[in-house]
């Protein structure tokens, strides 16, 4: 292990310890709740990053998958089903829905993919909004109780925080495994050189399809955490604005990195809570941040800062013996928001 | 009832054509779906409707609405989109961010209360036709849409500028190599599309009324029309608009719960069977 890896390991350990003990030293449950929101949005952003970052497919309909999961659980609970059955059904329904999304939207890549996912997301939004006899329309669905797995009550903010943290850690670990796995490598291959991957015998479509369902699964988990956290879900959750928010989390933090979406989720959630306390204009702020990030820092905050740190490090050590820190995104070139014009889609 | 539904469908289709013709041309030429298109529709509608309410002539107000969105569109293209030339994804996301800003500005200026301008004088009566009474204004919308379609067709198919636009849609690099200033065409087409969308917003306002969220209601419709008809094709936009006009009105009358979803069914079928759209020049 190199020195950098040791430093990284220690930092990771300290970070996890800090997160795990957070409800103990944050007395105010308001802040614990914000931390919970950051964590489940981080799961959602990590899920979207599988597509946006590693597959090069920008989806603008992911809030629909997040919402389908929440709605399925909420409606089943409201109809008197058990907690476990509702949770499992929500996961299964959402993964099937993302498979359907994938079949329809993977006919295209780039802008076409974006348009189709946008339209599909709008369909599901329209369903929840207009099909009032099923979904209660704009009034939304209320979830009476949080589950109590193994007899542990999750009603308390700290207890729910720890559940969310557990889900987040499992998700983050699965993302590390995914990125390092041959599957992760082949997915990046289909992003950068789809035709060569095809010529090498890889089934580009199937790889993308699997990535989409993986992304759908973690979106479902995030959606479940959301609906249990708020104990309420309404069509607003599935709107284009929500899809744009999660995309902003991924892009602002940095696509195709592991830390990026987490930082982005923290940024957006904190901004949303702080801004709404002072002004009503969250939409305006969202739009302005979007425009600024895309115009001036398209690579995102994490790769942008990493680049600055790297050059500072090199400056300190002198050019000769500079060791480039092997950050988790070291194998990735900083990717700009580009759509390649491929001849053979 | 059937004949009234038919007339309503055709006039809504005409309105959709005014909205989506520009969307289709922008997509065909610049290869980006302009996610601000619904915002132009709403902005134009707000400007026009509030002018009409203050007693200005309705058609003058409609031109003013179109003028405002034309200028805003031109500024967006020249100042912001141009900086991101060659990065379509960033351009799309930029228009998405701008659409949030426009929506919030409109909410700030015109508050959340819907505005419904009166039908312009001279078109308030109804005529008896096809065994029903048809509001004259609906017929006027149809006539207007046909006139704009004819003008656009002449512009695109029978003018030097149109020939350059078609060349740009078919192959921008070669068009550039032939000495056509494709980037100036971008500005022209973007302004034209934005102006048309703003005009459509004012024309639609007596029927739809103007409210926050109108942009998000109209944008997906333009999106379906273009996926359905094919990007960059005027005839495709016309065909798609009429189809969606019928589905929208008949769906709402017969299956109100599912009307919004029914709109997207033909889009899904077209995507599966013919991804470039019914009459598309450019594949998605």
XYZ file of C-alpha atoms in Angstrom:
629
model
C 0.000 0.000 0.000
C 1.315 3.371 -0.932
C 1.272 6.303 1.426
C -1.634 7.877 -0.402
C -3.730 4.743 0.010
C -3.041 4.693 3.750
C -4.074 8.319 4.055
C -7.204 7.561 2.065
C -8.042 4.576 4.237
C -7.627 6.541 7.449
C -9.748 9.380 6.080
C -12.444 6.923 5.050
C -12.439 5.304 8.491
C -12.611 8.664 10.268
C -15.366 9.844 7.952
C -17.456 6.743 8.559
C -16.942 7.031 12.316
C -18.007 10.672 12.214
C -21.117 9.788 10.209
C -22.011 6.883 12.490
C -21.819 8.972 15.646
C -23.400 12.049 14.116
C -26.720 11.906 16.039
C -24.723 11.725 19.290
C -22.878 15.014 18.830
C -25.541 16.823 16.790
C -28.058 17.564 19.514
C -30.643 19.205 17.290
C -32.809 16.661 15.445
C -33.278 19.252 12.672
C -29.662 18.720 11.608
C -29.981 14.950 11.962
C -32.924 15.099 9.577
C -30.933 17.145 7.074
C -28.122 14.588 7.289
C -30.698 11.848 6.616
C -31.926 13.698 3.542
C -28.389 14.132 2.272
C -27.732 10.415 2.657
C -30.773 9.144 0.788
C -30.341 11.734 -1.942
C -26.712 10.600 -2.133
C -27.953 7.051 -2.781
C -30.231 8.432 -5.511
C -27.415 10.480 -7.042
C -25.033 7.508 -6.953
C -27.718 5.489 -8.746
C -28.108 8.094 -11.480
C -24.330 8.406 -11.741
C -24.139 4.784 -12.940
C -25.907 5.950 -16.084
C -24.738 9.563 -16.413
C -21.130 9.007 -15.371
C -20.158 5.467 -16.245
C -22.524 4.702 -19.133
C -22.541 8.209 -20.644
C -26.333 8.153 -20.791
C -28.042 11.224 -19.343
C -31.469 10.390 -17.991
C -34.008 13.129 -17.282
C -36.679 10.715 -16.071
C -35.095 9.218 -12.989
C -37.401 10.958 -10.537
C -40.137 8.761 -11.985
C -38.310 5.597 -10.878
C -37.673 7.102 -7.445
C -41.357 8.014 -7.263
C -42.658 4.655 -8.504
C -40.867 2.985 -5.633
C -42.258 5.413 -3.080
C -45.759 5.272 -4.533
C -45.820 1.472 -4.727
C -44.845 1.166 -1.083
C -47.168 3.974 -0.017
C -50.215 2.645 -1.876
C -49.669 -0.932 -0.681
C -49.272 0.220 2.911
C -52.385 2.354 2.593
C -54.313 -0.686 1.350
C -53.279 -2.573 4.484
C -50.364 -4.697 3.264
C -47.485 -5.517 5.603
C -44.269 -3.489 5.712
C -41.992 -6.227 4.370
C -44.338 -7.114 1.513
C -44.692 -3.449 0.535
C -40.950 -2.835 0.565
C -40.201 -5.933 -1.497
C -42.993 -5.143 -3.940
C -41.696 -1.578 -4.346
C -38.216 -2.870 -5.187
C -39.518 -5.455 -7.672
C -41.957 -3.074 -9.373
C -39.323 -0.361 -9.725
C -36.691 -2.701 -11.139
C -39.252 -3.984 -13.667
C -40.188 -0.397 -14.502
C -36.556 0.533 -15.039
C -36.158 -2.497 -17.305
C -39.115 -1.191 -19.336
C -37.591 2.317 -19.370
C -34.313 0.776 -20.532
C -35.900 -1.199 -23.377
C -37.613 1.930 -24.692
C -34.888 4.493 -24.142
C -31.835 2.439 -25.142
C -32.971 2.643 -28.746
C -31.038 5.878 -28.689
C -27.999 7.358 -26.986
C -27.044 10.952 -26.263
C -29.776 13.526 -26.787
C -32.289 10.950 -28.023
C -31.888 8.983 -24.811
C -32.414 12.158 -22.814
C -35.604 13.020 -24.716
C -37.091 9.555 -24.363
C -36.372 9.293 -20.637
C -37.825 12.786 -20.198
C -41.006 11.752 -21.996
C -41.268 8.476 -20.047
C -40.812 10.338 -16.788
C -43.573 12.729 -17.780
C -45.910 9.789 -18.505
C -45.508 8.419 -14.992
C -45.804 11.899 -13.516
C -49.043 12.344 -15.498
C -50.324 9.015 -14.220
C -49.816 9.905 -10.584
C -51.135 13.413 -11.097
C -54.245 12.703 -13.165
C -55.216 9.149 -12.194
C -56.686 10.415 -8.975
C -58.840 7.364 -8.286
C -55.682 5.291 -7.867
C -53.082 7.729 -6.581
C -55.208 10.354 -4.856
C -53.864 12.913 -7.347
C -52.353 16.093 -6.023
C -53.302 15.251 -2.439
C -50.679 12.551 -2.360
C -50.391 9.400 -0.307
C -49.692 9.352 3.409
C -47.716 6.575 5.068
C -48.947 6.080 8.623
C -46.014 4.234 10.204
C -42.352 3.625 9.650
C -41.427 -0.052 9.818
C -39.785 -1.506 12.900
C -37.441 -4.235 11.646
C -36.451 -6.783 14.344
C -38.548 -4.865 16.838
C -36.398 -1.717 16.536
C -38.570 1.362 16.150
C -37.516 3.829 13.436
C -39.875 6.581 14.522
C -37.031 8.507 16.165
C -34.969 10.761 13.805
C -31.692 9.242 15.015
C -32.888 5.672 14.477
C -34.034 6.519 10.974
C -30.729 8.260 10.345
C -28.820 5.089 11.203
C -30.997 3.014 8.868
C -30.364 5.514 6.075
C -26.643 5.540 6.828
C -26.586 1.748 6.614
C -28.320 1.845 3.227
C -25.931 4.557 2.070
C -22.827 2.607 3.138
C -24.055 -0.561 1.410
C -24.821 1.474 -1.701
C -21.413 3.187 -1.672
C -19.656 -0.161 -1.169
C -21.614 -1.688 -4.035
C -20.602 1.257 -6.215
C -16.911 0.717 -5.380
C -17.264 -2.956 -6.285
C -19.180 -2.079 -9.434
C -16.604 0.458 -10.613
C -13.707 -1.955 -10.038
C -15.484 -4.968 -11.508
C -15.052 -6.168 -15.110
C -18.681 -5.131 -15.604
C -17.826 -1.572 -14.574
C -14.876 -1.550 -16.941
C -16.948 -2.830 -19.841
C -19.638 -0.233 -19.113
C -17.022 2.522 -19.326
C -15.879 0.889 -22.540
C -19.357 1.191 -24.026
C -19.361 4.836 -22.985
C -16.084 5.754 -24.631
C -15.855 3.364 -27.581
C -19.162 1.622 -28.237
C -18.200 0.459 -31.714
C -14.869 -0.975 -30.636
C -16.548 -2.721 -27.704
C -19.031 -4.172 -30.126
C -16.265 -5.299 -32.440
C -14.499 -6.938 -29.483
C -17.569 -9.082 -28.946
C -19.192 -7.220 -26.087
C -22.953 -6.923 -26.194
C -23.194 -3.167 -25.790
C -26.987 -3.116 -25.466
C -27.075 -5.737 -22.703
C -24.321 -3.995 -20.752
C -26.251 -0.731 -20.895
C -29.482 -2.520 -20.010
C -27.927 -4.068 -16.892
C -26.494 -0.709 -15.877
C -29.945 0.836 -16.213
C -31.549 -1.788 -13.979
C -28.755 -1.440 -11.404
C -29.417 2.287 -11.420
C -33.136 1.589 -11.107
C -32.593 -0.660 -8.096
C -30.703 1.969 -6.088
C -33.204 4.636 -7.156
C -35.871 2.358 -5.700
C -33.991 2.091 -2.411
C -33.644 5.872 -2.272
C -37.340 6.287 -3.080
C -38.287 3.941 -0.243
C -36.126 5.854 2.218
C -37.697 9.080 0.970
C -41.270 7.900 1.455
C -40.550 6.519 4.934
C -38.665 9.678 5.884
C -41.434 12.057 4.829
C -44.253 9.571 5.451
C -45.866 11.286 2.464
C -45.465 11.316 -1.300
C -47.086 13.493 -3.972
C -46.722 13.856 -7.767
C -44.246 16.707 -7.243
C -41.647 14.027 -6.381
C -41.851 12.687 -9.949
C -41.787 16.015 -11.766
C -39.188 17.129 -14.255
C -37.873 19.486 -11.599
C -37.025 16.556 -9.321
C -35.257 14.757 -12.162
C -33.312 17.932 -12.833
C -32.398 18.301 -9.158
C -30.834 14.851 -8.930
C -29.049 15.388 -12.231
C -27.658 18.614 -10.809
C -26.380 16.664 -7.792
C -24.457 14.327 -10.092
C -23.145 17.012 -12.426
C -22.239 19.585 -9.781
C -20.294 17.051 -7.738
C -18.630 15.475 -10.727
C -19.804 12.652 -12.968
C -18.017 9.295 -13.053
C -16.526 9.751 -9.605
C -17.698 8.101 -6.400
C -17.399 11.141 -4.165
C -18.930 13.556 -6.682
C -22.605 12.576 -6.386
C -22.327 12.476 -2.577
C -20.841 15.969 -2.447
C -23.429 17.135 -4.978
C -26.282 15.691 -2.904
C -24.990 17.448 0.199
C -24.633 20.689 -1.722
C -28.130 20.622 -3.214
C -29.889 19.483 -0.020
C -28.123 22.076 2.143
C -28.725 24.790 -0.421
C -32.384 23.849 -0.693
C -32.884 23.933 3.082
C -30.859 27.066 3.720
C -32.263 28.943 0.744
C -35.871 28.057 1.525
C -35.377 29.441 5.025
C -34.567 32.882 3.631
C -36.207 33.200 0.225
C -39.053 31.456 -1.495
C -37.219 31.253 -4.758
C -35.677 27.773 -4.718
C -36.507 27.280 -8.411
C -34.593 30.380 -9.355
C -31.554 29.319 -7.332
C -31.718 25.820 -8.821
C -31.791 27.281 -12.330
C -28.964 29.721 -11.694
C -26.710 27.079 -10.136
C -27.452 24.802 -13.074
C -26.484 27.481 -15.573
C -23.342 28.479 -13.651
C -22.087 24.922 -13.159
C -22.669 24.001 -16.782
C -21.123 27.182 -18.118
C -18.090 27.421 -15.852
C -17.334 24.078 -14.202
C -18.761 21.355 -16.433
C -16.431 18.763 -14.917
C -18.014 19.247 -11.473
C -16.695 20.310 -8.078
C -14.879 17.126 -7.043
C -12.724 16.640 -10.159
C -12.259 20.409 -10.374
C -10.983 20.626 -6.801
C -8.937 17.424 -7.205
C -7.222 19.000 -10.171
C -6.370 22.098 -8.127
C -5.090 19.987 -5.215
C -3.004 17.849 -7.555
C -1.341 20.825 -9.140
C -0.685 22.347 -5.701
C 0.808 19.030 -4.512
C 3.015 18.896 -7.574
C 4.072 22.466 -6.923
C 5.088 21.611 -3.341
C 7.056 18.472 -4.171
C 8.754 19.973 -7.174
C 8.249 18.688 -10.683
C 10.779 15.834 -10.470
C 9.448 13.529 -7.807
C 5.808 14.515 -7.999
C 3.621 11.529 -7.384
C 0.153 11.811 -8.763
C -2.195 10.723 -5.990
C -4.125 7.673 -7.047
C -7.537 9.045 -6.326
C -10.532 6.886 -7.045
C -11.144 8.737 -10.252
C -7.545 8.545 -11.398
C -8.317 6.231 -14.269
C -10.980 8.638 -15.467
C -10.152 11.553 -17.634
C -12.097 14.609 -16.480
C -15.050 14.289 -18.730
C -16.822 17.255 -20.126
C -20.465 17.132 -20.992
C -20.070 15.903 -24.468
C -22.132 13.720 -26.697
C -20.083 11.899 -29.218
C -21.395 11.863 -32.728
C -21.142 8.167 -33.405
C -21.858 6.984 -36.856
C -23.062 3.524 -35.927
C -25.424 3.798 -33.002
C -70.569 16.437 -29.540
C -68.394 14.540 -31.994
C -68.183 17.388 -34.448
C -67.405 19.897 -31.700
C -64.669 17.607 -30.385
C -63.298 17.352 -33.909
C -63.188 21.116 -34.335
C -61.570 21.545 -30.938
C -59.019 18.888 -31.829
C -58.102 20.606 -35.069
C -57.745 24.009 -33.420
C -55.656 22.582 -30.577
C -53.571 20.814 -33.217
C -53.089 24.172 -34.933
C -51.899 25.697 -31.679
C -49.516 22.795 -31.149
C -48.163 23.296 -34.648
C -47.348 26.941 -33.895
C -45.491 25.724 -30.806
C -43.687 22.730 -32.236
C -42.725 23.946 -35.717
C -39.940 26.025 -34.178
C -39.004 23.254 -31.753
C -38.666 20.879 -34.683
C -36.555 23.262 -36.771
C -34.265 24.023 -33.805
C -33.862 20.336 -33.127
C -33.234 19.562 -36.767
C -30.625 22.261 -37.224
C -28.905 22.548 -33.857
C -29.494 18.931 -32.805
C -30.737 19.967 -29.377
C -34.216 19.764 -27.922
C -34.777 23.280 -26.624
C -36.175 22.628 -23.146
C -36.977 26.353 -22.871
C -39.641 26.045 -25.543
C -42.467 25.703 -23.028
C -41.035 28.735 -21.225
C -41.206 30.818 -24.402
C -44.833 29.748 -24.799
C -45.640 30.796 -21.238
C -43.602 34.011 -21.301
C -45.246 35.118 -24.549
C -48.658 34.246 -23.139
C -48.063 36.278 -19.965
C -46.795 39.323 -21.858
C -49.595 39.193 -24.411
C -52.369 38.404 -21.953
C -51.453 41.177 -19.545
C -51.257 43.667 -22.428
C -54.626 42.488 -23.749
C -56.100 42.886 -20.273
C -54.884 46.474 -20.123
C -57.021 47.191 -23.194
C -54.484 46.901 -25.998
C -55.618 45.265 -29.197
C -55.340 41.470 -28.885
C -53.381 40.949 -32.091
C -50.967 43.749 -31.244
C -50.499 42.118 -27.851
C -49.825 38.799 -29.589
C -47.127 40.437 -31.730
C -45.639 42.045 -28.628
C -45.527 38.661 -26.880
C -43.832 37.147 -29.902
C -41.388 40.056 -30.036
C -40.367 39.661 -26.411
C -39.716 35.925 -26.717
C -37.901 36.478 -30.007
C -35.499 38.874 -28.313
C -35.056 36.644 -25.262
C -34.441 33.665 -27.556
C -31.872 35.600 -29.554
C -30.034 36.648 -26.402
C -30.021 33.109 -25.044
C -28.619 31.745 -28.291
C -26.030 34.479 -28.823
C -24.822 34.907 -25.248
C -25.189 31.500 -23.595
C -25.712 28.622 -26.020
C -22.969 29.847 -28.329
C -20.362 29.470 -25.576
C -21.137 25.769 -25.470
C -21.004 25.089 -29.201
C -20.231 21.464 -29.950
C -21.453 20.246 -26.550
C -25.109 19.405 -27.176
C -25.670 17.845 -23.757
C -24.432 20.925 -21.936
C -26.614 23.081 -24.201
C -29.710 21.043 -23.383
C -29.042 21.204 -19.656
C -28.469 24.941 -19.969
C -31.909 25.398 -21.538
C -33.340 23.270 -18.722
C -31.754 25.509 -16.082
C -32.986 28.608 -17.899
C -36.510 27.199 -18.008
C -36.552 27.092 -14.185
C -35.361 30.678 -14.045
C -38.031 31.870 -16.505
C -40.756 29.948 -14.644
C -39.762 31.570 -11.380
C -39.476 35.056 -12.903
C -42.980 34.714 -14.334
C -44.259 33.623 -10.925
C -42.557 36.635 -9.380
C -43.966 39.134 -11.872
C -47.462 37.771 -12.521
C -48.050 35.898 -9.215
C -49.742 32.535 -9.060
C -53.211 33.656 -10.123
C -54.209 32.510 -13.598
C -54.927 35.149 -16.222
C -57.584 34.607 -18.837
C -57.718 37.337 -21.476
C -61.014 37.761 -23.279
C -61.487 36.485 -26.797
C -60.561 39.262 -29.250
C -63.384 41.495 -30.410
C -65.086 40.323 -33.584
C -64.415 36.647 -32.826
C -66.648 36.278 -29.794
C -69.662 34.851 -31.611
C -70.256 31.317 -32.756
C -71.282 29.960 -36.110
C -73.458 26.973 -36.871
C -71.489 24.321 -38.686
C -71.564 20.527 -38.939
C -74.704 20.366 -36.828
C -73.199 22.212 -33.882
C -72.223 25.708 -32.867
C -68.547 26.427 -33.214
C -66.861 29.359 -31.453
C -65.490 31.612 -34.150
C -62.187 32.008 -32.309
C -61.401 28.304 -32.667
C -61.826 28.599 -36.422
C -59.616 31.672 -36.419
C -56.867 29.667 -34.686
C -57.105 27.036 -37.419
C -56.884 29.669 -40.148
C -53.925 31.285 -38.404
C -52.084 27.974 -38.078
C -52.672 27.187 -41.740
C -51.393 30.623 -42.728
C -48.254 30.249 -40.606
C -47.697 26.729 -41.946
C -47.951 28.024 -45.518
C -45.566 30.897 -44.790
C -43.063 28.567 -43.141
C -43.357 26.125 -46.031
C -42.624 28.916 -48.524
C -39.708 30.074 -46.398
C -38.154 26.636 -45.961
C -38.852 25.097 -49.357
C -38.811 28.068 -51.708
C -36.352 30.623 -50.465
C -32.594 30.871 -50.524
C -32.568 31.107 -46.718
C -34.733 27.993 -46.512
C -32.410 26.102 -48.799
C -29.513 27.025 -46.530
C -31.465 25.866 -43.475
C -32.285 22.564 -45.174
C -28.648 22.123 -46.081
C -27.709 22.785 -42.454
C -30.226 20.237 -41.214
C -29.001 17.586 -43.623
C -25.269 18.056 -43.121
C -23.970 21.009 -41.142
C -20.216 20.452 -41.734
C -20.640 20.231 -45.505
C -22.941 23.256 -45.485
C -20.194 25.139 -43.633
C -17.639 24.004 -46.155
C -19.853 25.376 -48.929
C -19.657 28.799 -47.332
C -23.014 28.836 -45.566
C -22.790 30.612 -42.214
C -24.487 27.889 -40.229
C -23.995 29.652 -36.900
C -25.980 32.664 -38.146
C -28.685 30.228 -39.193
C -28.693 28.914 -35.605
C -29.521 32.377 -34.322
C -32.150 32.950 -36.997
C -33.893 29.622 -36.400
C -33.719 29.980 -32.623
C -35.271 33.469 -32.781
C -37.915 32.274 -35.215
C -38.806 29.298 -33.026
C -38.886 31.368 -29.845
C -41.035 34.039 -31.477
C -43.478 31.480 -32.857
C -43.753 29.802 -29.451
C -44.452 33.149 -27.784
C -47.035 33.973 -30.447
C -48.664 30.572 -29.922
C -48.806 31.288 -26.196
C -50.794 34.486 -26.702
C -53.069 32.923 -29.310
C -53.719 29.992 -26.989
C -54.318 32.110 -23.892
C -58.090 32.732 -24.376
C -58.524 28.943 -24.670
C -55.991 27.597 -22.164
C -55.654 30.644 -19.847
C -52.192 31.489 -18.511
C -50.990 29.976 -15.237
C -47.750 28.902 -13.539
C -46.865 25.460 -14.849
C -48.177 26.160 -18.341
C -44.596 25.752 -19.567
C -44.272 22.280 -18.080
C -47.638 21.332 -19.579
C -46.727 22.430 -23.096
C -43.092 21.321 -23.346
C -43.842 17.567 -23.259
C -46.475 18.089 -25.958
C -43.914 19.727 -28.241
C -41.561 16.889 -27.408
C -44.069 14.200 -28.405
C -45.047 16.023 -31.573
C -41.428 16.135 -32.676
C -40.594 12.547 -31.704
C -43.779 11.528 -33.515
C -43.464 13.610 -36.651
C -39.696 13.511 -36.953
C -37.232 16.244 -36.095
C -36.512 18.932 -38.654
C -39.598 18.201 -40.737
C -42.378 20.791 -41.028
C -44.884 18.350 -42.470
C -43.985 15.935 -39.693
C -44.669 18.629 -37.102
C -48.038 19.352 -38.742
C -48.991 15.684 -38.803
C -47.834 15.120 -35.239
C -49.670 18.225 -33.988
C -52.963 17.142 -35.524
C -52.608 13.618 -34.165
C -51.876 14.890 -30.666
C -54.663 17.476 -30.967
C -57.170 14.686 -31.616
C -55.786 12.357 -28.946
C -55.754 15.143 -26.384
C -59.351 16.242 -26.892
C -60.895 12.818 -27.435
C -58.851 11.308 -24.618
C -59.963 13.989 -22.229
C -63.600 13.480 -23.180
C -63.558 9.702 -22.938
C -60.846 8.655 -20.482
C -60.131 11.728 -18.358
C -58.006 9.782 -15.850
C -55.687 8.436 -18.500
C -55.838 11.273 -21.046
C -52.287 12.384 -20.362
C -50.890 8.870 -20.752
C -52.779 8.192 -23.978
C -50.883 11.091 -25.534
C -47.635 9.230 -25.153
C -48.760 5.887 -26.575
C -48.288 6.794 -30.256
C -44.865 8.173 -29.320
C -43.858 4.847 -27.792
C -45.118 2.929 -30.817
C -43.252 5.222 -33.201
C -40.076 4.869 -31.134
C -40.314 1.109 -31.320
C -41.258 0.835 -34.977
C -39.725 3.891 -36.630
C -37.215 5.663 -34.376
C -36.605 8.582 -36.748
C -40.275 9.613 -36.560
C -42.958 9.408 -39.219
C -41.357 11.910 -41.593
C -38.035 12.540 -39.918
C -34.944 13.837 -41.624
C -32.739 13.166 -38.604
C -32.683 10.085 -36.398
C -32.803 10.729 -32.687
